[in-house]
Amino acid sequence: MTSSTTQHSTSQHSTSPQKSARHSTSGRGSSGRSTAAPGSQPAGPPGTAPSAAGSMLRQPRVVWAIAFACVISFMGIGLVDPILTSIAAELDASSSQVMLLFTSYLFITGLAMLFTSWVSSRIGAKKTLLAGLALIVVFAALAGASGSIGQIIGFRAGWGLGNALFISTALATIVASASGSTASAIILYEAALGIGIAVGPLVGGALGEVSWRAPFFGTAALMAVGFLAIVVFFGKSAPSTGPKISATASFSALKKPGLRTLALAALFYNFGFFVLLAYSPFPIEAAAETVGIHVGAHELGLVFFGWGICLAITSVVAAPRLTRRFGLHAVLYAMLGLLALDFVVLATFTDRFAVIVTAIIVAGLFLGVLNTALTEAVMESTDLPRSVASSTYSGVRFMGGAVAPAVAGPIRDHLGLPAPYWTAAVAVLVAIGVLVLGRRTFAQDHDIPSESAEDEALAISAGDA
């Protein structure tokens, strides 16, 4: 990360100015080893080294409370997927209607992301976290109690608002509240993120076998536990010492050519991402019927558990290493090309159960790298505060995700089962075209030194939120 970007502090989210000052000076070398700044933690006796694992596990209770809530929040990405077909059957809804559960969630999440840095810079980290968690608890419970597909769609929008507020603040708060090195806090956050993404579909499938309502009520209950834990363990927030961020900061940020190019590319890429996530349960079910296999919520949960494991591993582990080894440009073009090819396979073999399941799981490998690499490119291509750059980019790209489920159903109805996958392949190719045409506007490979641990985690979390 260039010096101009690493100097931007997340202190507007922090609960401790001292901790904020400490973590802003720690980084990670190209080999991935953490390098603590002087004063970041007491030095041990000569010849000894602190235990990274021990340091990571010896955290204040508030850090564990936020990490737990992070797991549940990231579970929400894939939690609904296994129960889409059950909701359609139980509520007599079409596949197009059911996929709008993603559209309402992503549209409001994207819209809210444009303003989260403004909100948190004024009310502080604790209030922003609690507001987000409270909204998730309320709207997840209401979705579970719904009697119509229209009600669930509306309540998912409220859920999206809560998720935007929580995720935009969680990383900075964990870093500010953690004991020991910043790197240990980041590892803990990344672990929570990976667990949530991977386990979400599995939990959704298991609870979905009981009822399609169970995953919603389960999320509400777990988030309520997280809410109470943060209320109990989070001390009184220190007054914000960072600059107040303008409500229009995200819109002004789009004037930056590099950010604008990457956000537009991510919009088309995210269209493909959410065609895969929102639409795929229906082709899987249809392909399974042709070979006499019953696919319910549990089976769909296992498929997307495999997808989530692949996404989590590559976003947290593989992406930072690949971008350091080959450079952002090469990684972005290669992964987008492979993803487009994966969609071609899905479109060509939509009626082959084994092929479609394998292709969906393998797609998780490419998606994980892309989520992190694109956000990393955003961080490298602007001197804006990281919270503003991340929220602006996320707001735009989520709009692509919101459109995908809304159009996938009608496209299938008019053009057939493979058509949404062909459309997704074209969208991903458009994303490549946008990056090629705007390649001079965002970071070149030789401009990308090693990221700090916090910047790396910000890229991962913003990419996977």
mmCIF file of C-alpha atoms in Angstrom, residues 101-246:
data_model
loop_
_atom_site.group_PDB
_atom_site.id
_atom_site.type_symbol
_atom_site.label_atom_id
_atom_site.label_comp_id
_atom_site.label_asym_id
_atom_site.label_seq_id
_atom_site.Cartn_x
_atom_site.Cartn_y
_atom_site.Cartn_z
ATOM 1 C CA LEU A 101 -35.052 -11.833 -1.847
ATOM 2 C CA PHE A 102 -31.538 -11.108 -3.081
ATOM 3 C CA THR A 103 -32.541 -8.026 -5.066
ATOM 4 C CA SER A 104 -34.159 -6.173 -2.169
ATOM 5 C CA TYR A 105 -31.332 -7.139 0.203
ATOM 6 C CA LEU A 106 -28.537 -6.100 -2.163
ATOM 7 C CA PHE A 107 -30.193 -2.925 -3.420
ATOM 8 C CA ILE A 108 -30.638 -1.522 0.084
ATOM 9 C CA THR A 109 -27.204 -2.767 1.168
ATOM 10 C CA GLY A 110 -25.622 -1.011 -1.806
ATOM 11 C CA LEU A 111 -27.566 2.191 -1.260
ATOM 12 C CA ALA A 112 -26.748 2.230 2.457
ATOM 13 C CA MET A 113 -23.055 1.578 1.793
ATOM 14 C CA LEU A 114 -22.832 4.984 0.126
ATOM 15 C CA PHE A 115 -23.614 6.604 3.477
ATOM 16 C CA THR A 116 -22.191 4.264 6.140
ATOM 17 C CA SER A 117 -18.883 6.132 6.469
ATOM 18 C CA TRP A 118 -20.848 9.358 7.023
ATOM 19 C CA VAL A 119 -23.030 7.711 9.687
ATOM 20 C CA SER A 120 -20.218 6.026 11.616
ATOM 21 C CA SER A 121 -18.054 9.166 11.604
ATOM 22 C CA ARG A 122 -20.834 10.933 13.504
ATOM 23 C CA ILE A 123 -22.409 8.453 15.890
ATOM 24 C CA GLY A 124 -19.338 6.297 16.578
ATOM 25 C CA ALA A 125 -18.496 2.618 16.249
ATOM 26 C CA LYS A 126 -20.591 1.191 19.083
ATOM 27 C CA LYS A 127 -23.836 2.870 18.056
ATOM 28 C CA THR A 128 -23.290 1.948 14.408
ATOM 29 C CA LEU A 129 -22.622 -1.693 15.283
ATOM 30 C CA LEU A 130 -25.628 -1.936 17.570
ATOM 31 C CA ALA A 131 -27.930 -0.204 15.098
ATOM 32 C CA GLY A 132 -26.892 -2.668 12.408
ATOM 33 C CA LEU A 133 -27.332 -5.702 14.654
ATOM 34 C CA ALA A 134 -30.702 -4.506 15.935
ATOM 35 C CA LEU A 135 -32.002 -4.084 12.388
ATOM 36 C CA ILE A 136 -30.811 -7.572 11.425
ATOM 37 C CA VAL A 137 -32.494 -9.119 14.482
ATOM 38 C CA VAL A 138 -35.804 -7.372 13.852
ATOM 39 C CA PHE A 139 -36.028 -7.917 10.101
ATOM 40 C CA ALA A 140 -34.723 -11.502 10.131
ATOM 41 C CA ALA A 141 -37.404 -12.386 12.695
ATOM 42 C CA LEU A 142 -40.079 -10.589 10.683
ATOM 43 C CA ALA A 143 -38.992 -12.460 7.537
ATOM 44 C CA GLY A 144 -39.389 -15.747 9.395
ATOM 45 C CA ALA A 145 -42.879 -14.775 10.524
ATOM 46 C CA SER A 146 -43.977 -13.635 7.053
ATOM 47 C CA GLY A 147 -47.029 -15.029 5.355
ATOM 48 C CA SER A 148 -46.273 -13.972 1.791
ATOM 49 C CA ILE A 149 -43.331 -13.667 -0.546
ATOM 50 C CA GLY A 150 -43.875 -9.908 -0.774
ATOM 51 C CA GLN A 151 -43.431 -9.521 2.970
ATOM 52 C CA ILE A 152 -40.170 -11.493 2.971
ATOM 53 C CA ILE A 153 -38.835 -9.380 0.104
ATOM 54 C CA GLY A 154 -39.584 -6.217 2.071
ATOM 55 C CA PHE A 155 -38.071 -7.493 5.305
ATOM 56 C CA ARG A 156 -34.925 -8.637 3.499
ATOM 57 C CA ALA A 157 -34.425 -4.993 2.506
ATOM 58 C CA GLY A 158 -34.360 -3.993 6.173
ATOM 59 C CA TRP A 159 -31.923 -6.831 6.825
ATOM 60 C CA GLY A 160 -29.655 -5.404 4.123
ATOM 61 C CA LEU A 161 -29.618 -2.003 5.810
ATOM 62 C CA GLY A 162 -28.538 -3.572 9.099
ATOM 63 C CA ASN A 163 -25.848 -5.634 7.425
ATOM 64 C CA ALA A 164 -24.376 -2.563 5.700
ATOM 65 C CA LEU A 165 -24.091 -0.675 8.992
ATOM 66 C CA PHE A 166 -22.541 -3.593 10.844
ATOM 67 C CA ILE A 167 -20.030 -4.820 8.264
ATOM 68 C CA SER A 168 -18.769 -1.327 7.434
ATOM 69 C CA THR A 169 -17.749 -0.833 11.083
ATOM 70 C CA ALA A 170 -16.786 -4.278 12.401
ATOM 71 C CA LEU A 171 -13.219 -4.523 11.085
ATOM 72 C CA ALA A 172 -12.076 -1.140 12.386
ATOM 73 C CA THR A 173 -13.655 -1.844 15.773
ATOM 74 C CA ILE A 174 -11.950 -5.222 16.176
ATOM 75 C CA VAL A 175 -8.588 -3.677 15.297
ATOM 76 C CA ALA A 176 -9.139 -0.791 17.711
ATOM 77 C CA SER A 177 -10.277 -3.021 20.593
ATOM 78 C CA ALA A 178 -7.890 -5.962 20.230
ATOM 79 C CA SER A 179 -4.938 -6.668 22.483
ATOM 80 C CA GLY A 180 -1.536 -7.613 21.121
ATOM 81 C CA SER A 181 -0.519 -6.947 17.530
ATOM 82 C CA THR A 182 -2.790 -5.688 14.790
ATOM 83 C CA ALA A 183 -1.886 -8.755 12.727
ATOM 84 C CA SER A 184 -3.383 -11.057 15.384
ATOM 85 C CA ALA A 185 -6.623 -9.079 15.381
ATOM 86 C CA ILE A 186 -6.778 -9.240 11.594
ATOM 87 C CA ILE A 187 -6.255 -13.014 11.583
ATOM 88 C CA LEU A 188 -9.145 -13.351 14.016
ATOM 89 C CA TYR A 189 -11.381 -11.200 11.811
ATOM 90 C CA GLU A 190 -10.444 -13.106 8.653
ATOM 91 C CA ALA A 191 -11.146 -16.397 10.427
ATOM 92 C CA ALA A 192 -14.613 -15.166 11.434
ATOM 93 C CA LEU A 193 -15.272 -14.050 7.874
ATOM 94 C CA GLY A 194 -14.224 -17.366 6.354
ATOM 95 C CA ILE A 195 -16.224 -19.428 8.834
ATOM 96 C CA GLY A 196 -19.346 -17.358 8.211
ATOM 97 C CA ILE A 197 -19.177 -17.591 4.418
ATOM 98 C CA ALA A 198 -18.564 -21.338 4.464
ATOM 99 C CA VAL A 199 -21.029 -22.322 7.186
ATOM 100 C CA GLY A 200 -23.944 -20.129 6.061
ATOM 101 C CA PRO A 201 -25.300 -22.483 3.373
ATOM 102 C CA LEU A 202 -24.765 -25.509 5.623
ATOM 103 C CA VAL A 203 -26.756 -23.940 8.468
ATOM 104 C CA GLY A 204 -29.401 -22.731 6.035
ATOM 105 C CA GLY A 205 -29.761 -26.212 4.609
ATOM 106 C CA ALA A 206 -29.902 -27.935 8.011
ATOM 107 C CA LEU A 207 -32.469 -25.535 9.453
ATOM 108 C CA GLY A 208 -34.326 -25.470 6.150
ATOM 109 C CA GLU A 209 -35.071 -29.171 6.515
ATOM 110 C CA VAL A 210 -37.175 -28.244 9.552
ATOM 111 C CA SER A 211 -38.892 -25.286 7.899
ATOM 112 C CA TRP A 212 -37.991 -22.490 5.517
ATOM 113 C CA ARG A 213 -38.703 -20.153 8.440
ATOM 114 C CA ALA A 214 -36.057 -21.705 10.704
ATOM 115 C CA PRO A 215 -32.975 -20.072 9.093
ATOM 116 C CA PHE A 216 -34.541 -16.636 9.542
ATOM 117 C CA PHE A 217 -35.439 -17.217 13.183
ATOM 118 C CA GLY A 218 -32.048 -18.826 13.801
ATOM 119 C CA THR A 219 -30.241 -15.778 12.414
ATOM 120 C CA ALA A 220 -32.362 -13.442 14.530
ATOM 121 C CA ALA A 221 -31.635 -15.435 17.695
ATOM 122 C CA LEU A 222 -27.881 -15.614 17.089
ATOM 123 C CA MET A 223 -27.651 -11.930 16.214
ATOM 124 C CA ALA A 224 -29.588 -11.083 19.371
ATOM 125 C CA VAL A 225 -26.903 -12.919 21.351
ATOM 126 C CA GLY A 226 -24.249 -10.880 19.532
ATOM 127 C CA PHE A 227 -26.148 -7.656 20.242
ATOM 128 C CA LEU A 228 -26.367 -8.374 23.974
ATOM 129 C CA ALA A 229 -22.705 -9.388 24.125
ATOM 130 C CA ILE A 230 -21.601 -6.106 22.558
ATOM 131 C CA VAL A 231 -23.876 -4.112 24.878
ATOM 132 C CA VAL A 232 -22.367 -5.862 27.908
ATOM 133 C CA PHE A 233 -18.704 -5.988 26.893
ATOM 134 C CA PHE A 234 -18.244 -2.854 24.801
ATOM 135 C CA GLY A 235 -17.232 0.019 27.065
ATOM 136 C CA LYS A 236 -18.278 3.591 26.538
ATOM 137 C CA SER A 237 -17.013 4.770 23.168
ATOM 138 C CA ALA A 238 -14.373 7.454 23.145
ATOM 139 C CA PRO A 239 -15.362 10.582 21.222
ATOM 140 C CA SER A 240 -14.501 10.354 17.547
ATOM 141 C CA THR A 241 -11.197 12.064 16.830
ATOM 142 C CA GLY A 242 -11.267 11.600 13.065
ATOM 143 C CA PRO A 243 -12.634 14.066 10.533
ATOM 144 C CA LYS A 244 -16.362 14.121 9.898
ATOM 145 C CA ILE A 245 -17.157 12.598 6.537
ATOM 146 C CA SER A 246 -19.583 14.360 4.212
#
